[in-house]
Amino acid sequence: MLSIVIIGSGNVAHHLIKAISKSNKLEIKQVYARNKVNVIDVIDENKITNDVSQLKEADLYLISVSDAAVAEVSNKLMLENKLIAHTSGSLDMNVLDSKNRKGVFYPLQTFSKKKDVNFHEIPICLEAQNEKDYEVLETVAKNISNVVYSINSQQRKALHVSAVFVSNFVNHLYKIGNDICDENKIPFQILLPLIQETAQKINYLPPVAAQTGPAVRNDIEITQLHEAFLSDESQKKIYQLLTQSIQNNVKKL
Ligand SMILES: NC(=O)c1ccc[n+]([C@@H]2O[C@H](COP(=O)([O-])OP(=O)(O)OC[C@H]3O[C@@H](n4cnc5c(N)ncnc54)[C@H](OP(=O)(O)O)[C@@H]3O)[C@@H](O)[C@H]2O)c1
């Protein structure tokens, strides 16, 4: 049985505590939370501490606090030569203090406390300084997920940028579509089957092959009509930039 201390009480900490608690091969030894009430709904009160000097012995310490606080929190830990991993997509493994062995345990998903997730489907990206520690991280990851990758800090940075494009930016484009629907008294729900089919399609086709629409067809008459329709300057710029980017790709093929 591998023992784990979770440091943090936010969105990711919440889901990690729930996922790890379900495994009979892993044990949540303790949770450190600045405000104990923030995790009281997912772990026994007697396992929560708000005193960093009271951390118990464990095989792995997972720091899941805001990116800006990871280095400071790892520095404050009164531990030596323990395996400490952070859960950030964008921070280098080396932000962790060198008095302990370093690792990364990055679950690639968007987490909110109030939205349940199926952890078994969530890719977990791992990195460690040595093989033995990697194996510990891998054992923990494989007990809560079926999708585990070895990803170094440089790759993780690239992965995070890629995730911003495919998730955060796509969601912002939904928002623009929603605004245009509202302005024209069209229910946004009418677009949901199209959104779902577009997302489903990339299970079968690479994105470049799945691309449709006036830009990839080089239908200049239609793209100009759309640009003229858009009165919002920011929407017009985004439309032009994305159209150009799609057309540049066509030229490269
Ligand atoms: N949310 C996601 O979708 C997601 C996905 C993958 C990875 N991550 C990564 O996971 C980590 C945690 O993200 P999150 O979304 O769970 O963050 P969050 O919900 O904003 O929670 C942040 C946590 O950090 C604690 N904290 C902040 N500053 C602290 C300090 N100086 N000392 C001690 N604790 C401190 C907060 O404590 P209080 O509650 O007391 O303020 C809170 O428990 C980040 O590295 C993030 O990049 C997030």
Short mmCIF file of C-alpha atoms and ligand atoms in Angstrom, two decimals:
data_model
loop_
_atom_site.label_atom_id
_atom_site.label_comp_id
_atom_site.label_asym_id
_atom_site.label_seq_id
_atom_site.Cartn_x
_atom_site.Cartn_y
_atom_site.Cartn_z
CA MET A 1 0.00 0.00 0.00
CA LEU A 2 1.46 3.36 -1.05
CA SER A 3 0.80 6.28 1.28
CA ILE A 4 0.19 9.78 -0.02
CA VAL A 5 -0.04 13.23 1.55
CA ILE A 6 -2.00 15.79 -0.45
CA ILE A 7 -0.96 19.41 -0.01
CA GLY A 8 -3.73 21.77 -1.12
CA SER A 9 -7.48 21.99 -0.97
CA GLY A 10 -8.53 23.37 -4.35
CA ASN A 11 -10.15 21.83 -7.43
CA VAL A 12 -7.40 19.33 -8.27
CA ALA A 13 -6.72 18.34 -4.64
CA HIS A 14 -10.44 17.58 -4.23
CA HIS A 15 -10.59 15.24 -7.21
CA LEU A 16 -7.25 13.60 -6.36
CA ILE A 17 -8.42 12.88 -2.81
CA LYS A 18 -11.63 11.33 -4.13
CA ALA A 19 -9.86 9.23 -6.81
CA ILE A 20 -7.06 8.02 -4.51
CA SER A 21 -9.52 7.18 -1.71
CA LYS A 22 -11.33 4.77 -4.07
CA SER A 23 -8.19 2.65 -4.62
CA ASN A 24 -7.50 -0.22 -2.21
CA LYS A 25 -3.79 -0.06 -3.10
CA LEU A 26 -3.35 3.59 -2.11
CA GLU A 27 -3.85 5.39 1.15
CA ILE A 28 -4.39 9.09 1.78
CA LYS A 29 -2.23 9.50 4.87
CA GLN A 30 -3.01 13.17 5.37
CA VAL A 31 -4.23 16.35 3.69
CA TYR A 32 -2.65 19.73 4.33
CA ALA A 33 -5.07 22.62 3.83
CA ARG A 34 -4.62 26.24 4.94
CA ASN A 35 -8.34 26.27 5.66
CA LYS A 36 -9.41 22.86 6.92
CA VAL A 37 -13.07 23.47 6.03
CA ASN A 38 -12.15 23.44 2.33
CA VAL A 39 -11.61 19.65 2.30
CA ILE A 40 -13.90 18.51 5.08
CA ASP A 41 -16.40 17.16 2.52
CA VAL A 42 -13.90 14.70 0.96
CA ILE A 43 -11.71 13.42 3.82
CA ASP A 44 -12.02 12.56 7.53
CA GLU A 45 -11.39 15.59 9.73
CA ASN A 46 -8.70 13.74 11.71
CA LYS A 47 -6.64 13.37 8.52
CA ILE A 48 -6.53 17.12 7.85
CA THR A 49 -3.80 19.42 9.13
CA ASN A 50 -3.21 23.13 8.65
CA ASP A 51 0.24 22.94 10.23
CA VAL A 52 3.06 22.30 7.78
CA SER A 53 5.34 21.11 10.62
CA GLN A 54 2.91 18.25 11.37
CA LEU A 55 3.17 16.42 8.04
CA LYS A 56 3.31 12.64 8.43
CA GLU A 57 5.68 10.14 6.79
CA ALA A 58 4.49 9.08 3.33
CA ASP A 59 5.76 7.54 0.10
CA LEU A 60 4.62 10.55 -1.93
CA TYR A 61 3.68 14.18 -1.25
CA LEU A 62 1.52 15.78 -3.95
CA ILE A 63 1.59 19.59 -3.96
CA SER A 64 -1.60 20.83 -5.60
CA VAL A 65 -1.70 24.54 -4.82
CA SER A 66 -1.91 27.58 -7.13
CA ASP A 67 1.03 27.69 -9.58
CA ALA A 68 2.34 30.89 -7.97
CA ALA A 69 2.58 29.18 -4.55
CA VAL A 70 4.16 25.82 -5.53
CA ALA A 71 7.81 26.90 -5.06
CA GLU A 72 7.07 28.67 -1.77
CA VAL A 73 5.06 25.75 -0.36
CA SER A 74 7.72 23.19 -1.39
CA ASN A 75 10.33 25.39 0.25
CA LYS A 76 8.33 25.51 3.51
CA LEU A 77 8.05 21.72 3.86
CA MET A 78 10.07 20.43 6.81
CA LEU A 79 10.94 17.23 4.97
CA GLU A 80 14.16 15.89 3.51
CA ASN A 81 14.85 13.38 0.75
CA LYS A 82 11.13 12.64 0.28
CA LEU A 83 9.39 12.29 -3.08
CA ILE A 84 7.50 15.54 -3.73
CA ALA A 85 5.55 16.09 -6.95
CA HIS A 86 3.52 19.07 -8.16
CA THR A 87 0.41 18.81 -10.34
CA SER A 88 0.96 21.80 -12.62
CA GLY A 89 0.80 21.77 -16.41
CA SER A 90 3.07 24.76 -16.85
CA LEU A 91 5.66 24.69 -14.07
CA ASP A 92 9.07 23.08 -14.53
CA MET A 93 9.83 20.17 -12.17
CA ASN A 94 12.80 22.19 -10.89
CA VAL A 95 10.64 24.84 -9.21
CA LEU A 96 10.43 22.31 -6.38
CA ASP A 97 12.92 22.71 -3.54
CA SER A 98 16.10 20.61 -3.91
CA LYS A 99 16.07 19.29 -0.32
CA ASN A 100 13.58 16.67 -1.55
CA ARG A 101 13.35 14.35 -4.61
CA LYS A 102 11.31 16.00 -7.33
CA GLY A 103 8.51 14.80 -9.56
CA VAL A 104 5.48 15.91 -11.56
CA PHE A 105 2.02 14.34 -11.48
CA TYR A 106 -0.04 16.38 -13.96
CA PRO A 107 -3.62 15.27 -14.67
CA LEU A 108 -4.57 16.69 -18.07
CA GLN A 109 -8.18 17.74 -17.56
CA THR A 110 -10.17 20.77 -16.49
CA PHE A 111 -11.28 20.32 -12.85
CA SER A 112 -13.95 22.10 -10.83
CA LYS A 113 -14.94 20.95 -7.34
CA LYS A 114 -18.62 20.81 -8.23
CA LYS A 115 -18.25 18.80 -11.46
CA ASP A 116 -17.59 15.06 -11.08
CA VAL A 117 -15.01 13.47 -13.39
CA ASN A 118 -14.16 9.89 -14.32
CA PHE A 119 -10.51 9.83 -13.25
CA HIS A 120 -9.90 6.52 -15.06
CA GLU A 121 -10.17 8.38 -18.40
CA ILE A 122 -7.90 11.28 -17.47
CA PRO A 123 -4.35 11.24 -18.89
CA ILE A 124 -1.75 11.64 -16.15
CA CYS A 125 1.62 13.04 -17.24
CA LEU A 126 4.56 11.96 -15.11
CA GLU A 127 8.13 13.08 -14.64
CA ALA A 128 10.73 12.22 -11.99
CA GLN A 129 14.44 12.67 -11.37
CA ASN A 130 15.14 8.95 -11.19
CA GLU A 131 13.64 5.66 -12.28
CA LYS A 132 12.66 4.45 -8.82
CA ASP A 133 10.66 7.60 -8.10
CA TYR A 134 9.10 7.42 -11.55
CA GLU A 135 7.89 3.92 -10.68
CA VAL A 136 6.23 5.20 -7.50
CA LEU A 137 4.45 7.94 -9.46
CA GLU A 138 3.48 5.40 -12.13
CA THR A 139 2.03 2.99 -9.56
CA VAL A 140 -0.10 5.76 -8.07
CA ALA A 141 -1.17 7.04 -11.50
CA LYS A 142 -2.06 3.56 -12.82
CA ASN A 143 -4.22 2.92 -9.76
CA ILE A 144 -6.44 5.90 -10.51
CA SER A 145 -6.22 6.19 -14.32
CA ASN A 146 -5.94 3.98 -17.38
CA VAL A 147 -4.00 6.63 -19.32
CA VAL A 148 -0.48 7.37 -18.09
CA TYR A 149 2.30 9.13 -20.03
CA SER A 150 5.94 9.95 -19.40
CA ILE A 151 6.24 13.66 -20.30
CA ASN A 152 9.25 15.86 -19.51
CA SER A 153 9.02 19.51 -18.41
CA GLN A 154 9.67 20.88 -21.93
CA GLN A 155 7.02 18.61 -23.46
CA ARG A 156 4.58 19.49 -20.68
CA LYS A 157 4.99 23.19 -21.48
CA ALA A 158 4.15 22.44 -25.13
CA LEU A 159 1.24 20.24 -24.05
CA HIS A 160 -0.18 23.02 -21.91
CA VAL A 161 -0.02 25.51 -24.80
CA SER A 162 -1.70 22.91 -27.01
CA ALA A 163 -4.39 22.39 -24.34
CA VAL A 164 -5.08 26.14 -24.28
CA PHE A 165 -5.72 26.03 -28.05
CA VAL A 166 -7.96 22.93 -28.03
CA SER A 167 -9.90 23.74 -24.85
CA ASN A 168 -9.75 27.35 -23.62
CA PHE A 169 -9.69 28.97 -27.08
CA VAL A 170 -12.32 26.62 -28.50
CA ASN A 171 -14.56 27.47 -25.53
CA HIS A 172 -14.04 31.17 -26.23
CA LEU A 173 -15.13 30.56 -29.82
CA TYR A 174 -18.31 28.93 -28.42
CA LYS A 175 -18.84 32.15 -26.48
CA ILE A 176 -18.55 34.22 -29.66
CA GLY A 177 -20.97 31.88 -31.44
CA ASN A 178 -23.35 32.19 -28.48
CA ASP A 179 -23.18 36.02 -28.62
CA ILE A 180 -23.91 36.06 -32.38
CA CYS A 181 -26.89 33.71 -31.82
CA ASP A 182 -28.23 35.90 -28.98
CA GLU A 183 -27.93 39.07 -31.08
CA ASN A 184 -29.94 37.39 -33.83
CA LYS A 185 -32.53 35.72 -31.53
CA ILE A 186 -31.39 32.18 -32.37
CA PRO A 187 -31.19 29.58 -29.56
CA PHE A 188 -27.51 28.55 -29.06
CA GLN A 189 -28.68 24.93 -28.51
CA ILE A 190 -29.24 24.66 -32.27
CA LEU A 191 -25.42 24.49 -32.62
CA LEU A 192 -24.88 21.72 -30.04
CA PRO A 193 -25.12 18.72 -32.46
CA LEU A 194 -22.58 20.47 -34.74
CA ILE A 195 -20.24 21.13 -31.80
CA GLN A 196 -20.53 17.51 -30.67
CA GLU A 197 -20.01 16.04 -34.15
CA THR A 198 -16.94 18.28 -34.69
CA ALA A 199 -15.41 17.03 -31.42
CA GLN A 200 -16.38 13.39 -32.10
CA LYS A 201 -14.92 13.46 -35.61
CA ILE A 202 -11.33 13.80 -34.39
CA ASN A 203 -11.65 10.36 -32.79
CA TYR A 204 -11.54 9.07 -36.39
CA LEU A 205 -9.77 11.73 -38.49
CA PRO A 206 -6.72 13.95 -37.91
CA PRO A 207 -7.81 17.61 -37.47
CA VAL A 208 -6.38 18.63 -40.84
CA ALA A 209 -8.54 16.02 -42.61
CA ALA A 210 -11.63 16.90 -40.57
CA GLN A 211 -11.53 20.61 -41.54
CA THR A 212 -14.57 21.85 -43.48
CA GLY A 213 -16.03 25.32 -44.19
CA PRO A 214 -15.51 28.25 -46.55
CA ALA A 215 -11.85 28.87 -45.57
CA VAL A 216 -10.59 25.38 -46.45
CA ARG A 217 -12.64 25.49 -49.69
CA ASN A 218 -11.03 28.87 -50.42
CA ASP A 219 -14.54 30.28 -50.98
CA ILE A 220 -13.55 33.96 -50.94
CA GLU A 221 -17.04 35.24 -51.76
CA ILE A 222 -18.45 33.65 -48.59
CA THR A 223 -15.55 34.60 -46.30
CA GLN A 224 -15.89 38.23 -47.45
CA LEU A 225 -19.64 38.13 -46.83
CA HIS A 226 -19.01 36.81 -43.29
CA GLU A 227 -16.39 39.49 -42.59
CA ALA A 228 -18.81 42.21 -43.78
CA PHE A 229 -21.54 40.73 -41.54
CA LEU A 230 -19.39 41.05 -38.41
CA SER A 231 -19.68 44.51 -36.88
CA ASP A 232 -17.61 43.68 -33.79
CA GLU A 233 -13.98 44.50 -34.67
CA SER A 234 -12.52 41.83 -32.37
CA GLN A 235 -14.77 39.11 -33.85
CA LYS A 236 -13.83 40.28 -37.37
CA LYS A 237 -10.08 40.06 -36.55
CA ILE A 238 -10.45 36.55 -35.08
CA TYR A 239 -12.43 35.46 -38.15
CA GLN A 240 -9.76 36.84 -40.50
CA LEU A 241 -6.85 35.37 -38.54
CA LEU A 242 -8.38 31.88 -38.34
CA THR A 243 -9.42 31.96 -42.02
CA GLN A 244 -5.86 32.91 -42.95
CA SER A 245 -4.39 30.20 -40.73
CA ILE A 246 -6.66 27.52 -42.30
CA GLN A 247 -5.75 28.72 -45.82
CA ASN A 248 -2.02 28.73 -45.03
CA ASN A 249 -2.36 25.08 -44.02
CA VAL A 250 -4.10 24.23 -47.29
CA LYS A 251 -1.16 25.80 -49.21
CA LYS A 252 1.30 23.60 -47.26
CA LEU A 253 -0.50 20.33 -48.23
N1 LIG B 1 -8.01 23.28 -12.20
C1 LIG B 1 -7.55 22.61 -13.22
O1 LIG B 1 -8.31 22.37 -14.17
C2 LIG B 1 -6.15 22.05 -13.24
C3 LIG B 1 -5.87 20.97 -14.08
C4 LIG B 1 -4.60 20.38 -14.03
C5 LIG B 1 -3.62 20.90 -13.18
N2 LIG B 1 -3.91 22.00 -12.39
C6 LIG B 1 -2.84 22.47 -11.52
O2 LIG B 1 -3.09 21.98 -10.19
C7 LIG B 1 -2.68 22.96 -9.21
C8 LIG B 1 -3.85 23.36 -8.35
O3 LIG B 1 -4.83 23.93 -9.18
P1 LIG B 1 -6.35 24.12 -8.67
O4 LIG B 1 -7.17 24.42 -9.87
O5 LIG B 1 -6.72 23.00 -7.78
O6 LIG B 1 -6.19 25.43 -7.83
P2 LIG B 1 -7.29 26.17 -6.92
O7 LIG B 1 -8.61 25.44 -7.02
O8 LIG B 1 -7.24 27.60 -7.26
O9 LIG B 1 -6.74 25.92 -5.45
C9 LIG B 1 -5.51 26.46 -5.08
C10 LIG B 1 -5.12 25.86 -3.74
O10 LIG B 1 -3.84 26.40 -3.40
C11 LIG B 1 -3.88 26.82 -2.05
N3 LIG B 1 -2.87 27.84 -1.86
C12 LIG B 1 -2.66 28.96 -2.60
N4 LIG B 1 -1.62 29.66 -2.14
C13 LIG B 1 -1.15 28.96 -1.08
C14 LIG B 1 -0.08 29.15 -0.15
N5 LIG B 1 0.73 30.22 -0.25
N6 LIG B 1 0.10 28.22 0.83
C15 LIG B 1 -0.70 27.14 0.91
N7 LIG B 1 -1.73 26.89 0.08
C16 LIG B 1 -1.94 27.79 -0.89
C17 LIG B 1 -5.29 27.30 -1.86
O11 LIG B 1 -5.60 27.39 -0.50
P3 LIG B 1 -6.89 28.25 0.02
O12 LIG B 1 -8.10 27.45 -0.40
O13 LIG B 1 -6.68 28.32 1.46
O14 LIG B 1 -6.81 29.58 -0.69
C18 LIG B 1 -6.05 26.19 -2.59
O15 LIG B 1 -6.16 25.06 -1.76
C19 LIG B 1 -2.05 24.10 -10.02
O16 LIG B 1 -0.67 23.86 -10.12
C20 LIG B 1 -2.72 23.98 -11.38
O17 LIG B 1 -1.92 24.50 -12.43
C21 LIG B 1 -5.15 22.57 -12.39
#
